[in-house]
Short mmCIF file of C-alpha atoms and ligand atoms in Angstrom, two decimals:
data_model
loop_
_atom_site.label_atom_id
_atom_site.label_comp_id
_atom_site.label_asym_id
_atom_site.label_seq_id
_atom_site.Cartn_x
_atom_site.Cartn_y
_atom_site.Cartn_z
CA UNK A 1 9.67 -26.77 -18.84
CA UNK A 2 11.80 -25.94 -21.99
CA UNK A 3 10.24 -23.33 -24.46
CA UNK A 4 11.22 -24.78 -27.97
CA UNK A 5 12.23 -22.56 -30.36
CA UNK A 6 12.35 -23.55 -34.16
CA UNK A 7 14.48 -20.79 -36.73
CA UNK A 8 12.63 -20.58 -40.30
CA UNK A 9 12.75 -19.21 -43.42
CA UNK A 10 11.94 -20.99 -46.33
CA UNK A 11 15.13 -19.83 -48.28
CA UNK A 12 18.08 -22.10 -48.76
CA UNK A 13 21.46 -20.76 -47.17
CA UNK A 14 20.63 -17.84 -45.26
CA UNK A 15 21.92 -18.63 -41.94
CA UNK A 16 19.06 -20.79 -40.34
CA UNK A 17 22.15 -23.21 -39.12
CA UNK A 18 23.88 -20.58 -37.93
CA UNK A 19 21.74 -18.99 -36.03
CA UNK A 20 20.37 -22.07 -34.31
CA UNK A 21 24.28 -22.95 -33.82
CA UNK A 22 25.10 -20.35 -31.90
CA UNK A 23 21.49 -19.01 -30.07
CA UNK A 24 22.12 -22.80 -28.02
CA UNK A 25 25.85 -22.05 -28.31
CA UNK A 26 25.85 -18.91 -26.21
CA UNK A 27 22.86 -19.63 -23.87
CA UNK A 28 24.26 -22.94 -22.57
CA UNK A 29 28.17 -21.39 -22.34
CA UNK A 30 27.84 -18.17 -21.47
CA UNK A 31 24.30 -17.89 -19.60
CA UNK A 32 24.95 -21.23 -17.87
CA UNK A 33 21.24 -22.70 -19.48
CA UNK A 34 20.47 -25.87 -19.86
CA UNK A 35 20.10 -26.26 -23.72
CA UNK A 36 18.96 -29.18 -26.73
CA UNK A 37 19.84 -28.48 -29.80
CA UNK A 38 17.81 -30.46 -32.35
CA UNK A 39 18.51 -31.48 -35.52
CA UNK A 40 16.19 -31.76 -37.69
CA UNK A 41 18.15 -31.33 -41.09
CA UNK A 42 19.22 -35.06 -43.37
CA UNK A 43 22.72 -32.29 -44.19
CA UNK A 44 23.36 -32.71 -40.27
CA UNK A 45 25.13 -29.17 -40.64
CA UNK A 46 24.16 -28.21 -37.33
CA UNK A 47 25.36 -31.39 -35.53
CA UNK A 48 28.88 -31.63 -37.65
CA UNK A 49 29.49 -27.76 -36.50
CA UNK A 50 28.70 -28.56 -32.80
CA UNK A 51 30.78 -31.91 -32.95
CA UNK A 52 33.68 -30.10 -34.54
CA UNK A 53 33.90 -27.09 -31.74
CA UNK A 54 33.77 -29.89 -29.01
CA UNK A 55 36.09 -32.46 -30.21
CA UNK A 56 33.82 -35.18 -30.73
CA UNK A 57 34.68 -37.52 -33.58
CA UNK A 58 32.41 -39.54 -33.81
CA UNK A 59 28.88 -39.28 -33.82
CA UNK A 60 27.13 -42.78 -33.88
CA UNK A 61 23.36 -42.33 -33.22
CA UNK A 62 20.97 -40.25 -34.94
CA UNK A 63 17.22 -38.64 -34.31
CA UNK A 64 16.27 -40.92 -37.16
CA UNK A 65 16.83 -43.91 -34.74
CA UNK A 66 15.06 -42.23 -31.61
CA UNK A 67 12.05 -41.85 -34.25
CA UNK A 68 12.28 -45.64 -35.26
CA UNK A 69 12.92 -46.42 -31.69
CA UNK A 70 9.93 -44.26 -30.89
CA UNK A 71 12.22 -42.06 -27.67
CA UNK A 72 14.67 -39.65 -28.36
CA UNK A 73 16.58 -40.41 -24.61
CA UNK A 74 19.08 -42.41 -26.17
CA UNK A 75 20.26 -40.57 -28.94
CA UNK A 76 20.98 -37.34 -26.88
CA UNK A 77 24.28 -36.49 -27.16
CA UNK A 78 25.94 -34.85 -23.91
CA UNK A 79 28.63 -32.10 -25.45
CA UNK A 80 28.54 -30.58 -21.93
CA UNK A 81 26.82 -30.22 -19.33
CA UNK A 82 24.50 -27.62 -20.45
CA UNK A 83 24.31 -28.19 -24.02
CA UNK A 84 23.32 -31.38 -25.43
CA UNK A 85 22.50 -32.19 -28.98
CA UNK A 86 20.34 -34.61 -31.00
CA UNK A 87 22.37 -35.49 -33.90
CA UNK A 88 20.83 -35.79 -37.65
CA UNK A 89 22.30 -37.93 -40.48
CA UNK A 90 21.63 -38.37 -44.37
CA UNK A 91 19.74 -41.42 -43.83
CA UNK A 92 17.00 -39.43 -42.02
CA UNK A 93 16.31 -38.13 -45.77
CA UNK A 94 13.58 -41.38 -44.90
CA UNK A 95 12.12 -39.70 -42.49
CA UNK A 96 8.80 -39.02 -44.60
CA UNK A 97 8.86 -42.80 -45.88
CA UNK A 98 8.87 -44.06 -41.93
CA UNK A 99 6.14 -41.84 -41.47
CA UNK A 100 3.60 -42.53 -44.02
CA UNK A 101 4.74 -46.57 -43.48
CA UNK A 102 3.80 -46.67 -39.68
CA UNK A 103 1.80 -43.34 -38.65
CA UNK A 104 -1.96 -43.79 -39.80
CA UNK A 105 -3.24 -40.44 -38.87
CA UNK A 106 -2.42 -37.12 -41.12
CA UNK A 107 -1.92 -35.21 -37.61
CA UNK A 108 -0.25 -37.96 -35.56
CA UNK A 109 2.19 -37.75 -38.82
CA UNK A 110 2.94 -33.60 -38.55
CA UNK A 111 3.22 -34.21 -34.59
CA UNK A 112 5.48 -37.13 -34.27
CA UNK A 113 8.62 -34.76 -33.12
CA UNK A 114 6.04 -32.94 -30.37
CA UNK A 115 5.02 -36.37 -28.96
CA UNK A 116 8.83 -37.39 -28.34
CA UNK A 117 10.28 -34.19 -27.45
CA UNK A 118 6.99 -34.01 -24.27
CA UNK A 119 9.03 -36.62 -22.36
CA UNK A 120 12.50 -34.74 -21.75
CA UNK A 121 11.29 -30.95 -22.32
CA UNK A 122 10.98 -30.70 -18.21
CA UNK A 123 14.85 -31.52 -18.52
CA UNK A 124 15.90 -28.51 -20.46
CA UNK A 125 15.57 -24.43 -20.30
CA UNK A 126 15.66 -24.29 -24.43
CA UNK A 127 15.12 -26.23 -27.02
CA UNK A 128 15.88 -25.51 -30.71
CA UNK A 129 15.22 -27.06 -33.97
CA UNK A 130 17.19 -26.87 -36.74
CA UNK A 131 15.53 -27.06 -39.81
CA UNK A 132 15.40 -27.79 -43.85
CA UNK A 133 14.80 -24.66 -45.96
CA UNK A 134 11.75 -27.05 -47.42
CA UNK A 135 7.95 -26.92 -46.51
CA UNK A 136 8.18 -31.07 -45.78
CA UNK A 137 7.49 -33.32 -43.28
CA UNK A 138 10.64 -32.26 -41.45
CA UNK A 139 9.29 -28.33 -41.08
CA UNK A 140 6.06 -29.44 -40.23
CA UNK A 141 6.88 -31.55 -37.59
CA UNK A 142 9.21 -28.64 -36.10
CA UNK A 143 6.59 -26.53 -36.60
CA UNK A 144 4.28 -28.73 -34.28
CA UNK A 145 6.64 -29.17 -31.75
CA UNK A 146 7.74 -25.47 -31.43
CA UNK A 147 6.63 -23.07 -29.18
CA UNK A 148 8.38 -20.32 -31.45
CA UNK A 149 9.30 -19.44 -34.55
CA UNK A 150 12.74 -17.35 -34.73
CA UNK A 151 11.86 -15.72 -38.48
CA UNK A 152 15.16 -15.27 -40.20
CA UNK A 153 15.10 -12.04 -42.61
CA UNK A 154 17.87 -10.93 -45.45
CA UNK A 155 18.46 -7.70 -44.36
CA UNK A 156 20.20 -6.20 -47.43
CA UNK A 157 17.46 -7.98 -49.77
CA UNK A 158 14.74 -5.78 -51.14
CA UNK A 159 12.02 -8.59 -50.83
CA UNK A 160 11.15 -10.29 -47.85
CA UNK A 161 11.48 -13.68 -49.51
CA UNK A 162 11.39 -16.68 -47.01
CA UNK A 163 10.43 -14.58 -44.62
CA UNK A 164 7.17 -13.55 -45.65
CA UNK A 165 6.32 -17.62 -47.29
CA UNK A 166 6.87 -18.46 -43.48
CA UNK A 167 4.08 -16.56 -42.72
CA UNK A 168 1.79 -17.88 -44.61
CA UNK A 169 2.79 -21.35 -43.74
CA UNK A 170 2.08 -20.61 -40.23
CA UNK A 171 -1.34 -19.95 -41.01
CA UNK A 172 -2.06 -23.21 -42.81
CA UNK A 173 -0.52 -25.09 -39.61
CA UNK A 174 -2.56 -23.40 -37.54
CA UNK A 175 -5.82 -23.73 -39.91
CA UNK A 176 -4.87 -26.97 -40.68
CA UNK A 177 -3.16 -28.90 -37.71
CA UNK A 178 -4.36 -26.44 -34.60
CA UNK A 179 -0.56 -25.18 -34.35
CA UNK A 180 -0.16 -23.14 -31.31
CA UNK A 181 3.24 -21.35 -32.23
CA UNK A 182 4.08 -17.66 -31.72
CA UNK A 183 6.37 -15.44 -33.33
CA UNK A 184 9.30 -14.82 -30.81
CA UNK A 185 10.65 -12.18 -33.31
CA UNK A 186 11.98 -11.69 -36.47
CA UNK A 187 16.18 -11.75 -36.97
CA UNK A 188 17.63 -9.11 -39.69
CA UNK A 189 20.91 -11.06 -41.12
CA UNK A 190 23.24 -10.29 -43.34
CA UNK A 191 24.95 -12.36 -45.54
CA UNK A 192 26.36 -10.66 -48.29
CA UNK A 193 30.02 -8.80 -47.62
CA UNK A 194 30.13 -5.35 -47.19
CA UNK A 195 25.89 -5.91 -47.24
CA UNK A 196 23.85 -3.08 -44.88
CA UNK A 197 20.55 -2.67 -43.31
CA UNK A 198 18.14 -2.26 -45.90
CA UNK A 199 16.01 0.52 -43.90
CA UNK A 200 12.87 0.06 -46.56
CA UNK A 201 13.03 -3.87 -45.86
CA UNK A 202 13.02 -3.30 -42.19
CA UNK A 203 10.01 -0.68 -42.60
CA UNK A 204 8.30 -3.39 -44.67
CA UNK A 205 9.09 -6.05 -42.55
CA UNK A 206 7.54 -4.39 -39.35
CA UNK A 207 4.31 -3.28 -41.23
CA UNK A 208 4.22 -7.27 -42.17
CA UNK A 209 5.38 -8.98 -38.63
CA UNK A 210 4.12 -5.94 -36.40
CA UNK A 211 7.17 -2.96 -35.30
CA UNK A 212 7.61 -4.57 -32.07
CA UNK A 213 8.84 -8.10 -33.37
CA UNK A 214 11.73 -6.89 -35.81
CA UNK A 215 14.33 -7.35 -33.73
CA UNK A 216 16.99 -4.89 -32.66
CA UNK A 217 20.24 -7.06 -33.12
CA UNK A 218 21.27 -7.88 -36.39
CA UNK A 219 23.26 -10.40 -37.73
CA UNK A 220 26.21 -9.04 -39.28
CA UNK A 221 28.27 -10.12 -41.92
CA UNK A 222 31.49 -12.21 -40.46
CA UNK A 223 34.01 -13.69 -42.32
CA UNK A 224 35.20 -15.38 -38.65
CA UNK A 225 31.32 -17.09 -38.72
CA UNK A 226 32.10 -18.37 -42.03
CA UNK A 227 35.41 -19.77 -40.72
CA UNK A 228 34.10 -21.51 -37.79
CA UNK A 229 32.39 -24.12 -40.47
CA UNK A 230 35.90 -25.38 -40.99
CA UNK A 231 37.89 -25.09 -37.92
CA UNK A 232 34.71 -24.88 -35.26
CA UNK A 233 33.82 -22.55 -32.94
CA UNK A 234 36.63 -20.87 -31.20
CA UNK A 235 36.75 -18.00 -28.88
CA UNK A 236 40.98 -17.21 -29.16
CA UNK A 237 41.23 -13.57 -30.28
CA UNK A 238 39.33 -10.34 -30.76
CA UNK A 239 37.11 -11.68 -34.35
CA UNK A 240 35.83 -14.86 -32.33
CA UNK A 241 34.71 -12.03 -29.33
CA UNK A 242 32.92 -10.20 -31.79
CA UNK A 243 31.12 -13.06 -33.80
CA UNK A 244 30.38 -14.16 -30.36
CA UNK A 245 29.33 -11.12 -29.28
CA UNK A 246 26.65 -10.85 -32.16
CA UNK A 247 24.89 -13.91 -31.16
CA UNK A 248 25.02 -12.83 -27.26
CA UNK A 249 23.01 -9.63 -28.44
CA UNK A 250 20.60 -11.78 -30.14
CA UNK A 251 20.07 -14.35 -26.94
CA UNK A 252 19.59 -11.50 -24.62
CA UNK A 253 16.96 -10.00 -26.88
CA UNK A 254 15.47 -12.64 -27.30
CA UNK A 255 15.27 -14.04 -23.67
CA UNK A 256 13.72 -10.45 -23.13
CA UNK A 257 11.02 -11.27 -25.62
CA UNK A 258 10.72 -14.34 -24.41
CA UNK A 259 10.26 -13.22 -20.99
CA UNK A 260 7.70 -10.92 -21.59
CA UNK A 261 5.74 -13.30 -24.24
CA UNK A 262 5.86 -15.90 -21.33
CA UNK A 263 4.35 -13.35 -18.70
CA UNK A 264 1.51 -12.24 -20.68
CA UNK A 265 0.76 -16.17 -20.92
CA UNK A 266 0.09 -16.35 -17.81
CA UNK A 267 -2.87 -14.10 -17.90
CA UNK A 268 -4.41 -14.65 -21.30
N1 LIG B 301 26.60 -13.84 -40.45
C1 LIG B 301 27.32 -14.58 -41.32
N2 LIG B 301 28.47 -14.09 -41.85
C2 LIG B 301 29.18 -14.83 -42.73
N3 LIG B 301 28.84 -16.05 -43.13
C3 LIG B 301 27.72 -16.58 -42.64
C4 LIG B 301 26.90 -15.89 -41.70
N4 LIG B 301 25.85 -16.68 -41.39
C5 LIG B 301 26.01 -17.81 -42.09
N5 LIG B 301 27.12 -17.76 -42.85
C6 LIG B 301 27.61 -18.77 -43.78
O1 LIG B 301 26.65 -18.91 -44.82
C7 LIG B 301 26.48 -20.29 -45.15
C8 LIG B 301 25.02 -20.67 -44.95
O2 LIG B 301 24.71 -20.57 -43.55
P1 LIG B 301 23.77 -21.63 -42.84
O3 LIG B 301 24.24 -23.01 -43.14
O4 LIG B 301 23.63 -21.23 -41.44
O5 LIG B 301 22.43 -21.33 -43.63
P2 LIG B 301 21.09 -22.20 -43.65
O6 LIG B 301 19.98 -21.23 -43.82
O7 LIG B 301 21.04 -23.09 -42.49
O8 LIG B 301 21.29 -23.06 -44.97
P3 LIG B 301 20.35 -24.32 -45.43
O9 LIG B 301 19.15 -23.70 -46.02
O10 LIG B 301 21.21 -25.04 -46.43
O11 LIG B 301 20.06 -25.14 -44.22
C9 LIG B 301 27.47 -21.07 -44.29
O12 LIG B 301 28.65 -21.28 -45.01
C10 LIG B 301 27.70 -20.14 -43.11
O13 LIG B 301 28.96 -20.31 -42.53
MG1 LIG B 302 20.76 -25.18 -42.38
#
C-alpha cells in the first residue's frame, strides 16, 4: 500500500514543484521504488519537467479526464518502470466547476482525489501530490487524499510564512472534514543565491512543528536545479551529482521518518 505524500506551503514559488519533482525522481531511479507522481497543479509544472527529462513529447491525457471519467487508470502515464506520472493541464483550472456541477455532498467534494487514488494505491510504494500554492479545491482534495504533509520552509526568511498558514489549515481539515494526515517533517529550502540557514527561523520553526520534525537536509540553493526547468533533469557532470545528491539526502531522511512514523502505527 502506497503512503501518499502531498508537499505544502501556501506561498507561491518556493520550490513545492521541485521538491515533489525530484523526492519521486530519486526514489523511483535511484532506490528502485515504485513511484506516482500526481499532479495536481492547472500550470502542469511538475508534469512538463518530468516529460522533458524523459523525452516524452507529447502528453495527451490529463487527471482532469480521469476525474470526468471518474478512474485515474487510464491517464497514468508510464515514464518508466518505477515512476509513473498523472499528468495536469490548464483546462483542469475547471476542476472546482466539475465539482460543485456533479458532487452533491461538501465532503464527497474535498475527497474526490482520495476516492480515485484507493483503487491503484496497492500498486505503488509512494505517491506524491503536487500542489497549487492556493487554499482551493485542488489543496483540499490533496489534503484528503494524503497521508503526509512534506511542509516546505524558506530557510533564509525571518517569518515562517506558508509554513506556519499550513498549519493552521491542517487543523480546519481535520476539524472540518475528519483529515487524518500527519506531518512527515518539515523541509528548510533555500531559494535565494548566496541565501543561508537562518538559525533563529529554524529555532522558531521547531518550537512551532516540534524539534524532531525540522528536518536535517536542507535544500540548497542550485543554479543546476534552476537549469533543469529548461533542459530537464540530467545527471552528466559533477553540478547534476550534487543537485542530485541534495534530494537523495532528503528521500533517505525522509524514508527514515517515514519508517519510524509507520512503526509506531502499528501500535497506536
Ligand atoms: N533549490 C533551488 N535552487 C535554485 N532554484 C530553485 C530551487 N528550487 C526551486 N528553484 C526554482 O525556483 C522556481 C520555483 O520553484 P518551484 O516551481 O518548484 O516552486 P513552487 O513552490 O512549486 O511554485 P508554485 O507556487 O508556482 O507552484 C523554479 O524556477 C525552480 O527551478
Ligand atoms: Mg509548483
Amino acid at each position: 500500500m502506497a503512503i501518499t505524500i502531498v508537499v505544502g506551503n501556501f506561498k507561491g514559488g518556493v520550490g513545492k514543484t521541485k521538491v515533489s519533482v525530484m523526492a519521486s525522481w530519486e526514489l523511483a531511479m535511484a532506490r528502485g521504488k515504485k513511484v506516482l507522481l500526481v499532479d495536481m497543479d492547472p500550470q502542469g509544472n511538475a508534469s512538463t519537467l518530468i516529460a522533458r527529462s524523459t523525452g516524452v513529447t507529447e502528453i495527451n491525457t490529463s487527471i482532469f479526464e480521469g476525474f470526468q471519467n471518474g478512474s485515474l487508470k487510464e491517464c497514468i502515464v508510464e515514464v518508466t518502470d518505477n515512476l509513473h506520472m498523472i499528468p495536469a493541464q490548464v483546462s483542469f483550472k475547471n476542476f472546482p466547476k466539475f465539482l460543485y456541477a456533479n458532487v452533491k455532498e461538501e465532503i464527497d467534494q474535498v475527497s474526490y482525489l482520495k476516492k480515485l487514488l484507493d483503487p491503484i494505491r496497492d500498486e505503488y510504494d509512494y505517491i506524491f501530490i503536487d500542489v497549487p500554492p492556493t487554499i482551493s479545491d485542488f489543496s483540499d482534495n490533496a489534503m484528503m487524499a494524503a497521508d503526509y504533509v512534506l511542509i516546505i520552509l524558506q530557510a533564509q526568511e525571518l517569518s515562517l510564512e506558508g509554513a506556519e498558514t499550513y498549519i493552521k489549515y491542517l487543523q480546519f481539515m481535520a476539524d472540518n472534514y475528519d483529515a487524518d494526515i500527519q506531518v512527515a517533517g518539515v523541509l528548510p529550502v533555500l531559494l535565494r543565491p548566496g541565501g543561508r540557514v537562518d538559525m533563529s527561523t529554524i529555532e522558531r520553526a521547531k518550537e512551532m512543528f516540534g524539534e524532531d520534525n525540522v528536518m536535517e537536509s536542507v535544500i540548497k540553493h542550485l543554479e543546476r536545479l534552476k537549469a533543469w526547468d529548461v533542459t530537464g533533469i540530467t545527471d552528466n557532470d559533477m553540478h547534476d551529482r550534487k543537485a542530485h545528491q541534495v534530494f537523495l539526502d532528503v528521500i533517505d531522511e525522509l524514508e527514515e521518518k517515514l519508517a519510524q512514523f509507520e512503526e509506531a502505527g502499528k501500535y497506536e
